[in-house]
């Protein structure tokens, strides 16, 4: 009896151990998202942070972890596409040919090749398919560029930074010839939509409104020039007169130059998702609630007033640059600058800029000069000048800003002065003003001004903000 009892106990122990170990081993063999794995890619041993894959909300289990190569996530053709998405997959070890098929869509590519064929049409790959060795599994796997294959097989695809996974879903569209999912144009809107490569975060993308050259520059950290030079990654919607699109790479940034129409300033709105960048454009007034043209007086070969070791052109520029630091943080006011460096726009060019963008306000910053005893702050207006579209006059605009500038300087209050002959106040077709901060010819005043230019810039911003609050555009 003792021998029989011992035999049964031993048998039960073996049985429990036999069922537990395979289950644990199997669970641990699947790759864990964000964990680092050692792989041999293109003949080189590398450590890669695992990227996941999700299909219709469900995680795809794979023993071959997804990983980033260049700007593209590579996925196992067998685990992700065949087992996870239900794609027909085959690979020839003799010819290195890879075939992925879903319904009427077929992708063929050769391991190591830069090109693939989608239903027989040649396409450039973001990176070649590879055979990758997993040191954990001690096995080779065939990897393909995930986003390219997904979109050309008819799946929707986007990258999720939060889950650190590519998300696949069944697309309602049968169009797989372009990797750009074009958004519908509504109300006659015009835009350029740029496909967004995987792993490209929103923080690495900025824009520059290069209105002097009638274009928008999209700045992307990293070298994506090949990707964005490929026409399949962009779409122009709603504008038959679109002018040009070009891509360049320099100093660590990819520059995308978007020029909607030749010699016409446009307003821009840029929005992003994980999948695309959308650049919408129209006339400035159609795009922005409030528009100001801010003018730093003089510049370049025109120094303006010069006295006591100071030049008016330098002071006005620093005031406007300081104001810009505040306007840049305010999304409600669009500001166009006649100059932001030591250049000289003509008087005509200054008023022309305001007229072209159909500005709601024109604001010119100057420094005064007279005798050495002259002192004080004054603001000039044109009683015969144009009104803004809301009826705001040059006088009312000037009357609003003057107290802010005068308070910032602390100088003698010289009040509002009517000047109908000044070019920028006469030719600018909106409410316009010209503020004289103080007298450069007064030694004490000049020194104080030079020490407080940033404060005057803040006053320029605050006075503009106050004017729009008092007299909104209604847009």
XYZ file of C-alpha atoms in Angstrom:
475
model
C 0.000 0.000 0.000
C 2.832 2.420 0.794
C 4.467 1.764 -2.593
C 1.204 2.258 -4.470
C 0.503 5.572 -2.675
C 4.000 6.835 -3.459
C 3.619 5.901 -7.132
C 0.293 7.783 -7.454
C 1.710 10.903 -5.743
C 4.743 10.900 -8.042
C 2.548 10.444 -11.125
C 0.357 13.423 -10.129
C 3.435 15.598 -9.627
C 4.769 14.721 -13.059
C 1.374 15.406 -14.603
C 1.117 18.907 -13.044
C 4.644 19.834 -14.059
C 4.066 18.501 -17.574
C 1.079 20.778 -18.196
C 2.497 23.936 -16.580
C 5.877 24.273 -18.297
C 4.733 24.301 -21.961
C 2.064 26.920 -21.195
C 4.587 29.265 -19.559
C 7.173 28.743 -22.260
C 4.613 29.425 -24.999
C 3.417 32.683 -23.425
C 6.948 33.933 -22.870
C 7.946 33.166 -26.476
C 5.763 35.927 -27.900
C 7.472 39.297 -28.326
C 6.668 42.004 -25.757
C 6.103 45.533 -27.051
C 8.833 48.042 -26.063
C 11.165 45.272 -24.859
C 14.614 45.253 -26.462
C 15.543 42.234 -28.607
C 18.771 41.271 -30.328
C 18.348 40.751 -34.062
C 20.636 40.373 -37.041
C 19.447 42.822 -39.707
C 21.248 43.164 -43.047
C 24.083 41.063 -41.660
C 24.591 43.229 -38.559
C 23.812 42.312 -34.962
C 21.542 45.024 -33.543
C 19.405 45.707 -30.492
C 15.872 46.734 -31.440
C 12.951 48.009 -29.359
C 9.930 45.837 -30.189
C 6.999 47.484 -31.965
C 3.571 45.931 -31.740
C 0.772 45.387 -34.260
C -2.981 45.759 -33.651
C -5.720 44.656 -36.034
C -9.282 45.926 -35.533
C -8.491 46.593 -31.864
C -6.887 43.219 -31.148
C -3.153 42.705 -30.560
C -1.435 40.440 -33.091
C 0.771 37.936 -31.268
C 4.142 37.370 -32.881
C 7.394 35.678 -31.991
C 9.174 37.997 -34.447
C 9.059 41.526 -32.960
C 8.325 44.497 -35.181
C 11.129 47.067 -35.281
C 11.977 50.436 -36.777
C 14.339 50.605 -39.750
C 14.975 54.097 -41.078
C 11.519 55.656 -40.813
C 9.550 52.460 -41.427
C 8.277 49.733 -39.111
C 9.198 46.254 -40.305
C 6.823 43.389 -39.547
C 6.989 39.627 -39.887
C 5.248 38.629 -43.131
C 4.180 35.328 -41.601
C 2.998 36.392 -38.147
C 1.528 39.828 -38.831
C 0.308 39.614 -42.422
C -0.478 35.924 -42.848
C -1.653 34.893 -39.363
C -2.732 38.293 -38.049
C -4.383 39.898 -41.091
C -5.305 36.790 -43.071
C -3.167 37.698 -46.079
C -1.984 34.926 -48.406
C 1.813 34.783 -48.069
C 4.582 32.812 -49.763
C 8.358 33.043 -49.885
C 10.843 31.263 -52.152
C 14.210 30.596 -50.522
C 15.673 29.975 -54.012
C 14.565 33.171 -55.770
C 14.015 35.278 -52.586
C 10.626 36.253 -54.005
C 7.962 37.348 -51.502
C 4.283 37.347 -52.444
C 1.457 38.900 -50.427
C -2.091 38.598 -51.755
C -5.450 39.842 -50.478
C -8.480 39.656 -52.753
C -7.645 41.354 -56.072
C -4.467 42.965 -54.706
C -1.067 41.312 -55.051
C 2.314 42.595 -53.905
C 5.510 40.899 -55.025
C 9.000 41.883 -53.973
C 12.445 40.393 -53.749
C 14.358 40.262 -50.510
C 16.892 43.125 -50.457
C 15.320 44.965 -53.429
C 14.303 48.646 -53.253
C 11.252 47.997 -55.440
C 8.012 46.039 -55.257
C 5.246 45.363 -57.770
C 1.628 46.115 -56.866
C -0.634 44.303 -59.341
C 2.305 44.430 -61.735
C 3.000 48.165 -61.278
C 6.483 49.056 -60.049
C 6.656 50.914 -56.728
C 9.625 52.148 -54.710
C 9.772 50.717 -51.196
C 10.596 52.869 -48.153
C 13.073 50.103 -47.226
C 13.680 46.606 -48.680
C 12.225 43.392 -47.310
C 14.763 41.490 -45.167
C 15.520 38.103 -43.689
C 16.101 38.806 -39.995
C 17.628 36.429 -37.471
C 16.182 36.370 -33.940
C 18.768 35.415 -31.314
C 15.970 34.668 -28.832
C 14.115 32.290 -31.141
C 17.300 31.135 -32.919
C 15.457 31.399 -36.195
C 15.211 33.523 -39.348
C 12.036 35.427 -40.268
C 11.047 37.343 -43.393
C 10.194 40.980 -42.660
C 8.401 43.470 -44.930
C 7.729 47.238 -44.605
C 4.450 47.291 -42.681
C 2.733 50.495 -43.731
C 3.519 50.099 -47.432
C 2.191 46.551 -47.568
C -0.875 47.292 -45.476
C -2.038 50.235 -47.554
C -1.418 48.539 -50.902
C -3.382 45.502 -49.735
C -6.378 47.681 -48.853
C -5.943 48.100 -45.090
C -6.021 51.374 -43.210
C -2.863 51.879 -41.190
C -1.669 54.403 -38.611
C 1.012 54.569 -35.952
C 0.005 54.933 -32.293
C 2.735 56.412 -30.098
C 0.765 55.672 -26.916
C 0.461 51.915 -27.546
C 3.756 51.828 -29.478
C 2.099 49.804 -32.188
C 0.967 50.003 -35.767
C -2.803 49.834 -35.959
C -4.364 48.024 -38.915
C -8.040 48.086 -39.839
C -10.157 46.958 -42.742
C -10.452 49.813 -45.223
C -13.727 50.650 -46.955
C -11.776 51.839 -49.970
C -10.596 49.562 -52.744
C -8.041 52.116 -53.890
C -4.549 50.989 -52.964
C -2.554 52.717 -55.697
C -1.673 55.655 -53.442
C -0.502 55.649 -49.845
C -2.307 58.963 -49.258
C -5.847 58.739 -47.901
C -7.317 61.926 -49.323
C -9.755 63.830 -47.149
C -12.824 65.322 -48.822
C -12.649 68.991 -49.786
C -15.557 70.891 -48.263
C -16.831 74.382 -49.020
C -14.329 74.761 -51.838
C -11.306 74.393 -49.558
C -7.803 73.860 -50.951
C -5.141 71.759 -49.285
C -2.095 69.553 -49.662
C -2.152 66.295 -47.733
C 1.145 64.612 -46.889
C 1.358 61.002 -45.832
C 3.190 60.632 -42.524
C 5.836 57.902 -42.147
C 5.695 55.723 -39.071
C 7.472 56.931 -35.989
C 7.470 60.585 -37.037
C 6.203 62.457 -33.991
C 4.280 65.709 -34.097
C 6.999 67.423 -32.026
C 9.515 66.902 -34.862
C 7.389 68.885 -37.333
C 7.166 72.666 -37.530
C 6.214 75.174 -40.212
C 7.463 78.513 -41.490
C 5.119 80.905 -43.275
C 7.594 82.234 -45.851
C 5.109 84.790 -47.181
C 7.818 86.921 -48.757
C 8.339 84.024 -51.170
C 4.631 83.106 -51.315
C 5.066 79.649 -49.772
C 4.859 77.521 -46.647
C 7.865 75.508 -45.475
C 7.222 72.293 -43.542
C 10.312 71.526 -41.422
C 10.795 67.879 -40.449
C 13.628 66.771 -38.198
C 15.514 63.939 -39.924
C 16.104 62.904 -43.500
C 12.789 62.076 -45.161
C 13.680 63.571 -48.547
C 13.225 60.317 -50.499
C 9.923 59.608 -48.803
C 8.438 63.031 -49.474
C 9.836 63.267 -52.989
C 7.667 60.265 -53.885
C 4.439 61.609 -55.398
C 2.459 58.711 -53.905
C 2.900 60.288 -50.467
C 1.104 63.547 -51.263
C -2.124 64.794 -52.741
C -3.232 68.275 -53.865
C -6.954 68.809 -53.426
C -9.320 71.460 -54.749
C -6.840 73.766 -56.516
C -6.146 73.426 -60.237
C -3.765 76.412 -60.045
C -1.442 74.850 -57.467
C 2.015 76.182 -58.311
C 4.807 73.962 -56.965
C 5.994 71.374 -54.443
C 9.653 70.611 -53.747
C 11.740 68.794 -51.141
C 15.283 69.395 -49.871
C 17.423 68.135 -46.990
C 19.958 70.234 -45.093
C 21.396 70.578 -41.589
C 19.419 67.681 -40.161
C 16.033 68.781 -41.526
C 13.841 67.819 -44.443
C 12.292 70.940 -45.960
C 9.043 70.665 -47.904
C 8.232 73.802 -49.897
C 4.542 74.246 -50.711
C 3.638 77.089 -53.063
C -0.100 77.267 -53.826
C -0.107 80.187 -56.284
C 2.633 82.280 -57.820
C 3.111 85.762 -56.331
C 0.064 85.547 -54.064
C 0.217 85.420 -50.266
C -1.955 82.698 -48.774
C -3.040 81.955 -45.231
C -2.250 78.464 -43.929
C -3.684 76.044 -41.414
C -1.658 72.931 -40.584
C -3.183 69.947 -38.789
C -1.718 66.525 -37.999
C -2.753 63.001 -37.102
C -0.597 59.895 -36.703
C -1.149 59.215 -40.417
C -0.944 62.523 -42.259
C -0.128 66.235 -42.305
C -2.826 68.439 -43.827
C -1.891 71.907 -45.117
C -5.033 73.921 -45.853
C -4.741 77.307 -47.535
C -6.873 80.200 -48.702
C -6.783 84.005 -48.676
C -5.450 85.313 -45.338
C -8.792 86.842 -44.409
C -10.538 83.516 -45.031
C -8.049 81.753 -42.768
C -7.403 84.120 -39.853
C -9.688 85.892 -37.371
C -7.401 88.899 -36.858
C -4.602 90.174 -39.113
C -1.971 92.805 -38.332
C 0.943 94.093 -40.378
C 3.708 95.213 -38.023
C 6.320 97.556 -39.431
C 9.763 98.243 -37.977
C 10.598 101.683 -39.336
C 13.572 102.284 -41.650
C 16.259 99.530 -42.011
C 19.112 98.563 -44.306
C 20.704 101.576 -45.948
C 18.150 103.825 -44.234
C 19.284 104.243 -40.610
C 16.503 106.649 -39.718
C 17.392 109.067 -36.923
C 20.921 108.740 -35.538
C 22.097 110.334 -32.262
C 23.895 109.623 -29.002
C 25.460 106.442 -30.423
C 22.119 104.880 -31.417
C 20.343 104.232 -34.713
C 16.591 104.330 -35.084
C 16.529 101.301 -37.435
C 18.140 99.089 -34.758
C 15.782 100.199 -32.003
C 12.619 99.739 -34.048
C 13.751 96.287 -35.178
C 14.424 95.112 -31.621
C 11.030 96.384 -30.478
C 9.260 94.487 -33.273
C 11.320 91.337 -32.638
C 10.342 91.516 -28.968
C 6.690 91.964 -29.926
C 6.983 88.911 -32.166
C 7.939 86.737 -29.196
C 4.506 87.542 -27.710
C 2.523 87.309 -30.933
C 4.085 83.896 -31.639
C 2.349 82.543 -28.534
C -1.041 83.939 -29.517
C -2.883 81.767 -32.065
C -5.694 84.314 -32.422
C -3.651 87.020 -34.160
C -1.842 86.532 -37.453
C 1.032 88.987 -37.896
C 2.864 89.805 -41.108
C 6.141 91.701 -40.662
C 7.538 94.187 -43.162
C 11.007 93.219 -41.926
C 12.586 91.039 -39.248
C 16.206 91.834 -40.063
C 18.318 94.781 -41.185
C 16.688 95.166 -44.598
C 14.929 98.080 -46.242
C 11.439 97.544 -47.649
C 10.332 100.616 -49.562
C 7.422 102.656 -48.223
C 5.301 101.299 -51.060
C 6.226 97.694 -50.182
C 5.161 98.256 -46.576
C 1.683 99.481 -47.454
C 1.409 96.945 -50.294
C 1.941 94.084 -47.837
C -0.939 95.299 -45.687
C -3.151 95.723 -48.732
C -2.306 92.314 -50.196
C -3.158 90.392 -47.027
C -6.199 92.615 -46.449
C -4.978 93.468 -42.939
C -7.321 94.571 -40.154
C -4.633 96.846 -38.692
C -1.329 98.443 -39.756
C 1.125 99.312 -36.972
C 4.394 101.169 -37.651
C 7.054 101.617 -34.942
C 9.426 104.607 -35.022
C 11.807 106.621 -32.835
C 11.571 110.429 -32.866
C 14.283 113.055 -33.261
C 14.474 116.840 -32.794
C 16.506 119.036 -30.448
C 18.417 117.604 -27.506
C 15.769 118.807 -25.066
C 12.818 117.303 -26.912
C 11.091 114.523 -25.001
C 7.982 112.364 -24.997
C 5.866 109.701 -26.678
C 3.377 110.480 -29.435
C 1.215 108.478 -31.807
C 0.374 109.596 -35.345
C -2.886 109.021 -37.202
C -4.385 110.085 -40.522
C -7.775 111.753 -40.293
C -8.191 111.265 -44.044
C -6.953 107.679 -44.026
C -8.777 104.430 -44.706
C -10.950 102.578 -42.214
C -10.783 98.870 -41.446
C -13.540 96.585 -42.740
C -15.331 97.001 -39.375
C -15.238 100.792 -39.619
C -12.305 101.325 -37.245
C -10.600 104.638 -38.082
C -6.942 105.540 -37.913
C -7.756 107.854 -35.006
C -9.607 105.196 -32.964
C -6.871 102.631 -33.567
C -4.201 105.150 -32.506
C -6.205 106.249 -29.469
C -6.323 102.661 -28.226
C -2.633 101.904 -28.548
C -1.203 105.222 -27.367
C -1.871 104.772 -23.609
C -0.093 101.397 -23.667
C 3.052 102.774 -25.313
C 3.035 105.907 -23.168
C 2.678 103.823 -19.988
C 5.587 101.589 -21.036
C 7.951 104.513 -21.713
C 7.013 106.781 -18.828
C 7.963 109.744 -21.017
C 6.083 113.012 -21.482
C 2.681 112.448 -23.054
C 2.676 114.229 -26.406
C -0.695 112.684 -27.293
C -2.162 111.960 -30.725
C -0.931 113.885 -33.759
C -2.774 114.098 -37.080
C -0.425 113.481 -40.043
C -2.191 113.127 -43.367
C 0.936 113.244 -45.516
C 2.838 110.163 -44.286
C 3.013 107.513 -47.026
C 2.300 104.448 -44.898
C -0.707 106.132 -43.270
C -1.968 107.435 -46.582
C -1.639 104.354 -48.825
C -2.457 101.547 -46.417
C -6.084 100.577 -47.080
C -7.047 99.831 -43.489
C -6.863 101.572 -40.116
C -3.217 102.542 -39.627
C -1.066 104.079 -36.908
C 2.535 105.153 -36.371
C 3.933 105.365 -32.864
C 6.970 107.495 -31.966
C 8.381 105.848 -28.846
C 10.630 108.671 -27.733
C 13.430 111.032 -28.797
C 16.774 109.550 -29.817
C 18.139 113.114 -29.861
C 17.593 113.369 -26.094
C 20.570 111.653 -24.442
C 18.711 110.532 -21.339
C 15.664 109.362 -23.244
C 17.760 107.539 -25.849
C 19.625 105.623 -23.144
C 16.421 104.648 -21.379
C 14.816 103.526 -24.626
C 17.776 101.328 -25.495
C 17.439 99.576 -22.118
C 13.691 98.965 -22.424
C 13.110 97.842 -26.008
C 11.690 94.472 -24.903
C 9.142 96.231 -22.684
C 8.041 98.367 -25.617
C 7.607 95.218 -27.704
C 5.299 93.823 -25.031
C 3.327 97.081 -25.086
C 2.935 96.766 -28.863
C 1.448 93.300 -28.358
C -0.797 94.319 -25.457
C -2.121 97.382 -27.275
C -2.967 95.289 -30.354
C -4.723 92.694 -28.229
C -6.711 95.449 -26.525
C -7.783 96.934 -29.857
C -9.161 93.621 -31.119
C -11.016 93.107 -27.847
C -12.526 96.571 -28.127
C -13.233 96.380 -31.872
C -13.400 92.702 -32.982
C -13.378 91.732 -36.644
C -16.452 89.530 -36.345
C -14.885 86.715 -38.377
